[in-house]
Amino acid sequence: MLRRIGILAVAALATACLTGAPPVTADEGPEQIPNGTFDTTADPWWHTSNLDFELSGGRLCTNVPGGTVNPWDAIIGVNDIPLVKDETYAFSFFATADPSKVARAYVQLPTDPYTQYVAAAPEVSVSGNTYSYTFTSPVDLPNAQVVFQIGGSATPWRFCVDNVSLKGGAPPDVYKPDTGPRVRVNQVAYLPKGPKNATVVTDATAALPWQLKNSAGTVVAHGTTTPRGVDASSGQNVHSIDFGSYVKAGTGYTLTADGETSRPFDIKPDAYADLKLDALKFYYTQRSGIAIDDALRPGYGRPAGHVDVAPNQGDKNVPCQPGVCDYRLDVSGGWYDAGDHGKYVVNGGISVAQIMSEFERTKNAPTAKPIGSLNIPESGDAVPDVLDEARWEQEFLLKMQRSDGMVHHKIHDENWTGLPLLPNLDPQKRELHPVSTAATLNLAATAAQAARIFAPYDAAFAAKNLAAAKKAWTAAKANPNVLASASDGVGGGTYDDAKVSDEFYWAAAELYITTGDKEFENYLLASPLHTADIWNTGAMDWGNVAALGRLDLATVPNALPGRSEVRASVVAGADKYLAKLTAHPYGLPYDAASYDWGSNSIVLNNMVVMATAYDITGDLKYRDGVLQGVDYILGRNALNQSYVTGYGEVASKNQHSRWYAHSLDTSLPNPPRGTLAGGPNSSIQDPVAQAKLRGCVAQFCYIDDIGSWATNELTINWNSPMSWISAFIADQGDGTVKAPGACKVTYTTHGSWPTGFTTQITIVNTGTKAVDGWKLKWSFLGGQKIDHGWSANFSQEGATATAENETWNKTIRPGQTVVIGYNGVSSPGPNPTPDLITLNGAACSS
């Protein structure tokens, strides 16, 4: 799946800066730079009007004024530089800065969109250094431009440059990733009572001895490897190591095999508690339309983006593309989709749906635990932080709906912008793009889900969402084939999708769960997707969303006829992915010959299916499949690196982004902890990947370079399964499996009326020991509330209700029954029997 086609190549094809080293030379090629030595004149170099040239000591110098905002506000350049397609060039220069500053050097197209073939951002010192880069030109171009962008400083400074050179005939840049030791492990942690697996890259064909050592270097376990042959996804001959029998918690463990020692890792019961929160905290710093508070995210504070404050043209009064509409909409807020400043409904849809489902799982899964504080501006209100964050995106999706119910597909800049560029500094005109059936159904689905989830906290917002969902459904039925254009990719991704039957199915599922209406039940039961095997190489992505509906029908209480078959189908899908994982030498539930764009999210979404099967069945093999699958994401892979920023000894940190752009501007940060990189992509569409990774084998089609948008972008729909899965793993504690409750509960709603209902609950102790004090818990589907009850002390928080024993019925002896009941206040929609009822924290049978 290609997230975007035709995205502008704004990234460097350059090698790493060789600060202080001799320049790369190309003695065979002629010099392409006219007067790069500045011995007697500055001609034919030019500058912006706020600069003046001065020749000083054989260098070209200029005093750069302070108070400029953008790098391109002050430029030195030279034009008409010829480039030959597929020729490799050496580009070098000497520069000084007083005081030290970051300068940007580009070889680029001289007109809009200013495609950059080299994009370098060295930190230039007072004493000066020579900087060298090689790149292969992807175009024939007679009039390329070499420029130094030196604006963007609040204070004045002095810049000098000399010996600017560009020569063809340079040796091609041969990229070889540093994969470190040949023993590959999860560099973060394994759960003490969970599976523990590693991979050894070796030429050996026979089994090898391995040793597990603690932080003191003491051997604490040993065994022999299992040869696996050549792994097709990496081209490596590999062996597997299983050290799951070792269960002692500790830090700084290493594995040694075949003369190599792994990177260190921990065995910890709380290993994923931080990642559970960090993967969600990613969304706060992706917010549009609000200043990011540095006190909440130290190092990530920035002004609000796209709020109609210059140079932004803003999102509060956005016109359509020419010829699309004659109105304007306020579409402020929401999350920036990825490394650019665009906002896309179909990508926002799956992202916010998975975040809401992560919360909904806490109501319905036996092992799920509350998510906790995210330290966001809304923290401390009566709403769980995860829902406050989801609401920021959902409010934006609602704004994208026009009066007839159809929804605009996306909103982004008129033209592509370069890197780096903070959101508040984006000067581009913003445009609404045409409505689409896919976007309309995305809103129908997420708004229906939001309607039931937010009902206990904000009835008005829930009602607004339900009205929007129904309106969108009606509009999509009337306009079932309004497709986004595959050619609409200037300034933003296309997100075109030729089929929308899966969006119809997903929307119908969410609307049925929330409303119980016969229309949606009939649609689901008649849809071919309802019984189809939808578990493809990847379970779901923004363009394939049927699984989102299937998973919620299986796990959120509802009365759909044949629901048991729906649940069985999810388990069958999990079996398919578990089989792939078991067969794969690196232990991941993905076996594509060529890795797709965003392959890491595919791996994680397939793990969501396995985790859901565990929630449904309690069968440990599915949970252990998830615990093994995450090893790949966190280091047990061919590149021997974690794909999550801040997690693992060697981890991605240069994801493609306009404001997490430290490698281009040292004043900017790397992405925050918990940010997932897209991962290996065999199609290597961007120039950096094409230059570095040509001929790569699947797992090796990745580079941690900010310019590689095809392999290394960050996106909201990649972090959503990362968040879901990290929460699932964190909820497993040390891996100990809790025994099911020795109890049976019968939950019966005896009667209902327009404003209320009455329910009786019977508790039976099916164990051999007396229960001495009890607390019963369950959750409502939506905004139902307990009014008053009898034979127990009732309380409620959000949708979750609690009944605690009275003094007189505190003890329940084996085989004894306790009956309690309550009257409740109705909420719009159905009031199904809960799937999960726990007694003292353990799930009871029904």
Coordinates of C-alpha atoms in Angstrom, one line a residue, residues 116-541:
Q116 CA 16.2 19.7 -3.9
Y117 CA 18.7 17.2 -5.1
V118 CA 21.1 17.9 -2.2
A119 CA 19.7 19.3 1.1
A120 CA 22.5 19.9 3.6
A121 CA 22.2 21.7 7.0
P122 CA 25.7 21.8 8.5
E123 CA 26.3 23.6 11.8
V124 CA 29.0 26.1 10.7
S125 CA 31.7 27.2 13.1
V126 CA 33.6 30.4 13.6
S127 CA 36.9 28.8 12.5
G128 CA 35.2 27.1 9.5
N129 CA 35.2 23.6 8.0
T130 CA 34.9 22.0 4.6
Y131 CA 31.7 20.2 4.0
S132 CA 31.4 17.5 1.3
Y133 CA 28.5 15.5 -0.2
T134 CA 27.9 13.2 -3.0
F135 CA 24.6 12.7 -4.9
T136 CA 23.3 11.2 -8.0
S137 CA 21.1 13.5 -10.1
P138 CA 17.7 12.0 -10.9
V139 CA 17.1 14.5 -13.7
D140 CA 18.7 16.1 -16.8
L141 CA 18.6 19.8 -15.9
P142 CA 20.5 22.6 -17.7
N143 CA 19.7 25.3 -15.1
A144 CA 20.0 23.9 -11.6
Q145 CA 20.6 26.3 -8.8
V146 CA 23.1 26.2 -5.9
V147 CA 21.9 28.3 -2.9
F148 CA 22.8 28.9 0.7
Q149 CA 19.8 29.7 2.8
I150 CA 21.0 31.7 5.8
G151 CA 17.9 33.4 7.2
G152 CA 15.8 32.5 10.2
S153 CA 18.0 34.0 13.0
A154 CA 16.7 36.3 15.6
T155 CA 20.2 37.9 15.9
P156 CA 22.6 39.2 13.2
W157 CA 25.6 37.1 12.2
R158 CA 28.3 36.9 9.5
F159 CA 28.6 34.1 6.9
C160 CA 31.5 33.4 4.6
V161 CA 31.9 30.8 1.9
D162 CA 34.7 29.7 -0.3
N163 CA 35.9 26.9 -2.6
V164 CA 32.3 26.0 -3.7
S165 CA 32.7 23.0 -6.1
L166 CA 30.4 20.7 -8.0
K167 CA 32.0 18.1 -10.2
G168 CA 30.7 15.0 -12.0
G169 CA 32.4 11.7 -12.2
A170 CA 32.4 11.2 -8.5
P171 CA 32.4 7.6 -7.2
P172 CA 28.9 6.4 -6.5
D173 CA 27.9 6.6 -2.8
V174 CA 27.8 3.0 -1.6
Y175 CA 25.6 2.7 1.4
K176 CA 26.1 -0.2 3.8
P177 CA 24.0 -0.1 7.0
D178 CA 25.8 -0.7 10.3
T179 CA 23.9 -3.7 11.6
G180 CA 26.0 -4.2 14.7
P181 CA 26.3 -7.6 16.3
R182 CA 24.9 -10.6 14.5
V183 CA 22.7 -11.6 17.5
R184 CA 19.4 -9.7 17.2
V185 CA 17.1 -9.2 20.2
N186 CA 14.3 -7.0 21.4
Q187 CA 16.4 -4.2 22.6
V188 CA 13.8 -2.9 25.1
A189 CA 12.6 -5.8 27.2
Y190 CA 10.9 -9.2 27.5
L191 CA 8.3 -10.0 30.0
P192 CA 9.5 -12.4 32.8
K193 CA 6.7 -14.9 32.2
G194 CA 6.5 -14.3 28.4
P195 CA 8.2 -15.8 25.4
K196 CA 11.8 -14.7 24.7
N197 CA 13.3 -15.2 21.3
A198 CA 16.3 -13.9 19.3
T199 CA 17.8 -14.4 15.9
V200 CA 21.5 -15.1 15.0
V201 CA 22.8 -14.3 11.6
T202 CA 25.5 -16.9 10.8
D203 CA 27.0 -19.0 8.0
A204 CA 26.7 -22.0 10.2
T205 CA 24.2 -24.7 9.2
A206 CA 24.5 -26.8 12.4
A207 CA 23.1 -25.8 15.8
L208 CA 25.3 -23.5 17.8
P209 CA 25.7 -23.0 21.6
W210 CA 24.3 -19.8 23.1
Q211 CA 24.6 -18.1 26.5
L212 CA 22.4 -15.6 28.4
K213 CA 24.4 -13.3 30.7
N214 CA 23.2 -10.9 33.3
S215 CA 24.6 -7.4 33.7
A216 CA 27.5 -8.7 35.7
G217 CA 28.5 -11.0 32.9
T218 CA 27.5 -14.2 34.7
V219 CA 26.0 -16.9 32.5
V220 CA 22.5 -17.5 33.8
A221 CA 21.1 -19.7 31.0
H222 CA 22.4 -21.6 28.0
G223 CA 21.3 -23.8 25.2
T224 CA 21.6 -24.4 21.5
T225 CA 20.3 -22.5 18.5
T226 CA 17.7 -23.8 16.0
P227 CA 18.9 -23.4 12.4
R228 CA 16.2 -21.8 10.2
G229 CA 18.0 -21.6 6.8
V230 CA 17.9 -18.6 4.6
D231 CA 15.3 -16.0 5.5
A232 CA 13.8 -14.7 2.3
S233 CA 12.9 -11.3 3.8
S234 CA 16.6 -10.5 4.5
G235 CA 18.7 -12.9 2.4
Q236 CA 20.4 -14.0 5.6
N237 CA 21.1 -17.5 6.9
V238 CA 19.8 -17.4 10.4
H239 CA 19.3 -19.4 13.6
S240 CA 16.7 -18.9 16.3
I241 CA 17.3 -18.8 20.1
D242 CA 14.5 -19.5 22.5
F243 CA 15.4 -18.5 26.1
G244 CA 11.8 -18.3 27.4
S245 CA 12.4 -20.6 30.3
Y246 CA 14.5 -18.0 32.0
V247 CA 12.1 -15.8 34.1
K248 CA 14.2 -13.7 36.5
A249 CA 13.7 -10.0 36.1
G250 CA 16.7 -7.8 35.6
T251 CA 18.4 -5.2 33.4
G252 CA 21.4 -5.3 31.1
Y253 CA 21.1 -8.9 29.9
T254 CA 23.0 -10.0 26.7
L255 CA 22.9 -13.0 24.5
T256 CA 26.1 -14.5 23.1
A257 CA 26.3 -17.0 20.1
D258 CA 28.7 -17.7 17.3
G259 CA 31.3 -15.3 18.8
E260 CA 28.9 -12.3 18.9
T261 CA 27.2 -10.6 21.8
S262 CA 23.8 -8.9 21.4
R263 CA 22.9 -5.4 22.3
P264 CA 21.6 -5.2 25.9
F265 CA 18.0 -5.7 27.0
D266 CA 15.9 -6.0 30.1
I267 CA 13.6 -8.7 31.5
K268 CA 11.0 -6.5 33.3
P269 CA 7.4 -6.8 34.3
D270 CA 6.7 -3.1 33.7
A271 CA 8.8 -2.8 30.5
Y272 CA 6.0 -1.3 28.4
A273 CA 4.4 1.0 30.9
D274 CA 6.2 4.1 29.5
L275 CA 5.7 3.1 25.8
K276 CA 2.0 2.6 26.4
L277 CA 1.8 6.3 27.3
D278 CA 4.6 7.7 25.0
A279 CA 3.0 6.2 21.9
L280 CA -0.2 8.1 22.7
K281 CA 1.6 11.3 23.8
F282 CA 2.8 11.5 20.2
Y283 CA -0.6 12.9 19.2
Y284 CA -0.4 16.0 21.4
T285 CA 2.7 17.3 19.5
Q286 CA 1.0 16.4 16.2
R287 CA -1.9 18.8 17.1
S288 CA -2.8 21.6 14.7
G289 CA -4.5 24.8 15.8
I290 CA -3.0 24.9 19.3
A291 CA 0.3 26.0 20.8
I292 CA 2.2 23.0 22.2
D293 CA 3.1 23.7 25.8
D294 CA 6.8 23.2 26.4
A295 CA 6.1 22.6 30.1
L296 CA 4.0 19.6 29.1
R297 CA 6.5 18.4 26.4
P298 CA 10.0 19.8 27.2
G299 CA 11.8 20.5 24.0
Y300 CA 8.7 20.3 21.9
G301 CA 7.0 23.6 22.6
R302 CA 6.0 25.6 19.5
P303 CA 3.5 28.2 18.5
A304 CA 0.0 27.2 17.2
G305 CA 0.1 26.3 13.6
H306 CA -2.5 27.3 11.0
V307 CA -4.6 29.6 13.1
D308 CA -4.7 32.6 10.7
V309 CA -1.6 34.3 12.2
A310 CA 0.9 35.4 9.6
P311 CA 2.8 33.9 7.8
N312 CA 0.1 31.2 8.0
Q313 CA -3.0 31.7 5.8
G314 CA -4.7 29.5 8.3
D315 CA -7.4 26.8 8.6
K316 CA -10.2 28.8 10.1
N317 CA -11.6 30.1 6.8
V318 CA -10.4 27.7 4.1
P319 CA -11.5 27.9 0.4
C320 CA -11.8 24.9 -1.9
Q321 CA -9.5 24.2 -4.8
P322 CA -10.5 26.4 -7.8
G323 CA -13.7 25.0 -9.3
V324 CA -14.5 22.7 -6.4
C325 CA -16.8 24.8 -4.3
D326 CA -17.9 28.4 -3.6
Y327 CA -17.8 28.3 0.2
R328 CA -15.2 28.3 2.9
L329 CA -15.0 26.2 6.1
D330 CA -13.4 26.4 9.4
V331 CA -11.4 23.2 9.5
S332 CA -8.9 24.2 12.2
G333 CA -7.6 21.7 14.8
G334 CA -7.0 18.0 14.3
W335 CA -3.7 16.2 14.0
Y336 CA -1.2 16.9 11.3
D337 CA -1.2 13.7 9.4
A338 CA 2.5 12.9 9.0
G339 CA 5.7 14.8 8.3
D340 CA 3.8 17.5 6.4
H341 CA 1.1 19.9 7.4
G342 CA -1.8 18.2 5.6
K343 CA -4.8 16.7 7.3
Y344 CA -6.6 13.8 5.6
V345 CA -10.0 12.4 6.7
V346 CA -9.3 8.8 5.6
N347 CA -6.1 8.6 7.5
G348 CA -7.4 10.5 10.4
G349 CA -10.4 8.1 10.4
I350 CA -8.5 4.8 11.0
S351 CA -6.2 6.6 13.5
V352 CA -8.8 8.1 15.8
A353 CA -10.9 4.8 15.5
Q354 CA -7.9 2.8 16.8
I355 CA -7.3 5.2 19.6
M356 CA -11.0 5.1 20.6
S357 CA -10.9 1.3 20.3
E358 CA -7.9 1.2 22.6
F359 CA -10.0 2.9 25.2
E360 CA -13.1 0.8 24.4
R361 CA -10.9 -2.3 25.0
T362 CA -10.5 -1.2 28.7
K363 CA -14.3 -1.7 29.1
N364 CA -14.5 -5.1 27.4
A365 CA -11.2 -7.1 27.7
P366 CA -10.3 -9.2 30.8
T367 CA -6.7 -8.1 30.9
A368 CA -7.2 -4.4 30.0
K369 CA -6.2 -1.7 32.5
P370 CA -6.9 2.0 32.5
I371 CA -4.7 4.0 30.2
G372 CA -3.7 6.7 32.6
S373 CA -2.6 10.4 32.3
L374 CA -1.1 11.7 29.2
N375 CA -0.1 15.1 30.6
I376 CA -2.1 17.1 28.0
P377 CA -3.9 20.4 28.5
E378 CA -7.1 18.7 29.3
S379 CA -5.6 16.4 32.0
G380 CA -7.6 16.6 35.2
D381 CA -11.0 17.0 33.7
A382 CA -13.7 14.3 34.1
V383 CA -12.8 12.6 30.8
P384 CA -10.1 10.0 30.3
D385 CA -7.1 11.7 28.6
V386 CA -7.1 9.2 25.8
L387 CA -10.6 10.4 24.9
D388 CA -9.6 14.1 25.2
E389 CA -6.9 13.4 22.7
A390 CA -9.2 11.5 20.3
R391 CA -11.7 14.3 20.5
W392 CA -9.1 16.8 19.2
E393 CA -9.1 14.8 15.9
Q394 CA -12.8 13.9 15.9
E395 CA -13.8 17.6 16.2
F396 CA -11.7 18.3 13.0
L397 CA -13.4 15.4 11.2
L398 CA -16.8 16.8 12.0
K399 CA -15.7 20.2 10.6
M400 CA -14.9 18.6 7.2
Q401 CA -18.6 17.6 6.7
R402 CA -20.5 20.0 4.5
S403 CA -24.2 20.7 4.8
D404 CA -25.5 17.9 2.6
G405 CA -23.6 15.3 4.7
M406 CA -20.7 14.6 2.3
V407 CA -17.2 15.1 3.7
H408 CA -14.2 16.7 2.1
H409 CA -11.4 14.3 1.5
K410 CA -8.5 16.4 2.8
I411 CA -7.1 19.9 3.4
H412 CA -3.5 20.9 2.8
D413 CA -1.1 23.4 1.3
E414 CA -1.6 24.5 -2.3
N415 CA 2.0 23.4 -3.0
W416 CA 4.6 21.1 -1.3
T417 CA 6.8 22.8 1.2
G418 CA 10.4 22.0 2.0
L419 CA 12.1 20.8 5.2
P420 CA 12.4 22.0 7.9
L421 CA 9.3 24.1 8.4
L422 CA 7.5 24.6 11.7
P423 CA 3.7 24.6 11.3
N424 CA 3.3 28.2 12.4
L425 CA 5.8 29.3 9.6
D426 CA 4.0 27.6 6.7
P427 CA 3.1 30.5 4.3
Q428 CA 1.2 28.4 1.8
K429 CA -2.4 28.9 0.8
R430 CA -4.6 26.1 2.3
E431 CA -7.2 24.4 0.2
L432 CA -10.2 22.1 0.7
H433 CA -10.2 19.2 -1.7
P434 CA -13.3 17.6 -3.2
V435 CA -15.7 15.5 -1.1
S436 CA -15.4 11.7 -1.4
T437 CA -17.5 8.7 -0.5
A438 CA -14.6 7.2 1.4
A439 CA -14.1 10.3 3.6
T440 CA -17.9 10.5 4.2
L441 CA -18.0 6.9 5.4
N442 CA -14.9 7.4 7.6
L443 CA -16.8 10.1 9.4
A444 CA -19.9 7.9 9.6
A445 CA -17.8 5.2 11.3
T446 CA -15.8 7.3 13.7
A447 CA -18.7 9.6 14.6
A448 CA -20.9 6.6 15.4
Q449 CA -18.1 5.1 17.6
A450 CA -17.6 8.5 19.3
A451 CA -21.3 8.8 19.9
R452 CA -21.4 5.8 22.3
I453 CA -17.9 6.3 23.8
F454 CA -18.5 10.0 24.7
A455 CA -22.1 9.6 25.9
P456 CA -21.1 9.1 29.6
Y457 CA -19.0 12.3 29.5
D458 CA -20.6 14.8 27.1
A459 CA -24.1 13.9 26.0
A460 CA -24.3 16.9 23.6
F461 CA -21.0 16.0 21.9
A462 CA -22.2 12.4 21.6
A463 CA -25.5 13.5 20.0
K464 CA -23.6 15.8 17.6
N465 CA -21.5 12.8 16.5
L466 CA -24.5 10.5 16.1
A467 CA -26.4 13.1 14.0
A468 CA -23.3 13.6 11.8
A469 CA -22.8 9.8 11.4
K470 CA -26.4 9.2 10.3
K471 CA -26.2 12.2 7.9
A472 CA -22.9 11.0 6.4
W473 CA -24.4 7.5 5.9
T474 CA -27.4 8.8 4.1
A475 CA -25.2 11.0 1.9
A476 CA -22.8 8.1 1.1
K477 CA -25.7 5.9 0.1
A478 CA -26.9 8.7 -2.3
N479 CA -23.3 9.2 -3.6
P480 CA -21.8 5.7 -3.5
N481 CA -19.0 6.2 -6.0
V482 CA -17.5 9.6 -5.5
L483 CA -13.8 8.7 -5.5
A484 CA -10.7 10.7 -4.6
S485 CA -8.6 11.5 -7.7
A486 CA -5.3 9.6 -8.1
S487 CA -3.9 12.8 -9.7
D488 CA -4.7 15.1 -6.8
G489 CA -1.2 14.9 -5.2
V490 CA 0.2 18.4 -5.4
G491 CA 0.9 19.8 -2.0
G492 CA -0.4 16.7 -0.2
G493 CA -0.9 12.9 -0.5
T494 CA -3.7 11.6 -2.8
Y495 CA -5.1 8.9 -0.5
D496 CA -7.1 7.7 -3.5
D497 CA -9.1 4.5 -3.1
A498 CA -10.9 2.7 -6.0
K499 CA -13.3 0.7 -3.8
V500 CA -15.4 1.8 -0.9
S501 CA -17.4 -1.4 0.0
D502 CA -15.1 -1.9 3.0
E503 CA -15.8 1.7 4.2
F504 CA -19.6 1.0 3.9
Y505 CA -19.2 -2.2 5.9
W506 CA -17.1 -0.4 8.6
A507 CA -19.6 2.4 8.9
A508 CA -22.6 0.1 9.1
A509 CA -20.9 -1.9 11.8
E510 CA -20.2 1.1 14.0
L511 CA -23.7 2.5 13.4
Y512 CA -25.3 -0.8 14.2
I513 CA -23.3 -1.2 17.5
T514 CA -24.3 2.3 18.5
T515 CA -27.9 2.4 17.4
G516 CA -29.0 -1.2 17.0
D517 CA -31.1 0.0 14.0
K518 CA -32.4 -2.7 11.7
E519 CA -31.2 -0.8 8.6
F520 CA -27.6 -1.4 9.7
E521 CA -28.1 -4.9 10.8
N522 CA -29.6 -5.8 7.4
Y523 CA -26.8 -4.1 5.6
L524 CA -24.2 -6.0 7.6
L525 CA -25.8 -9.4 7.1
A526 CA -26.2 -8.8 3.4
S527 CA -22.7 -7.6 2.8
P528 CA -20.3 -10.1 1.1
L529 CA -17.6 -8.7 3.4
H530 CA -19.5 -9.9 6.5
T531 CA -18.5 -13.5 5.9
A532 CA -15.5 -13.0 3.6
D533 CA -11.9 -13.9 4.5
I534 CA -10.7 -10.3 5.0
W535 CA -7.4 -11.3 6.6
N536 CA -5.0 -10.5 3.8
T537 CA -1.2 -9.9 4.0
G538 CA -2.2 -6.9 6.1
A539 CA -5.3 -7.0 8.2
M540 CA -6.1 -3.3 7.7
D541 CA -4.9 0.1 6.7

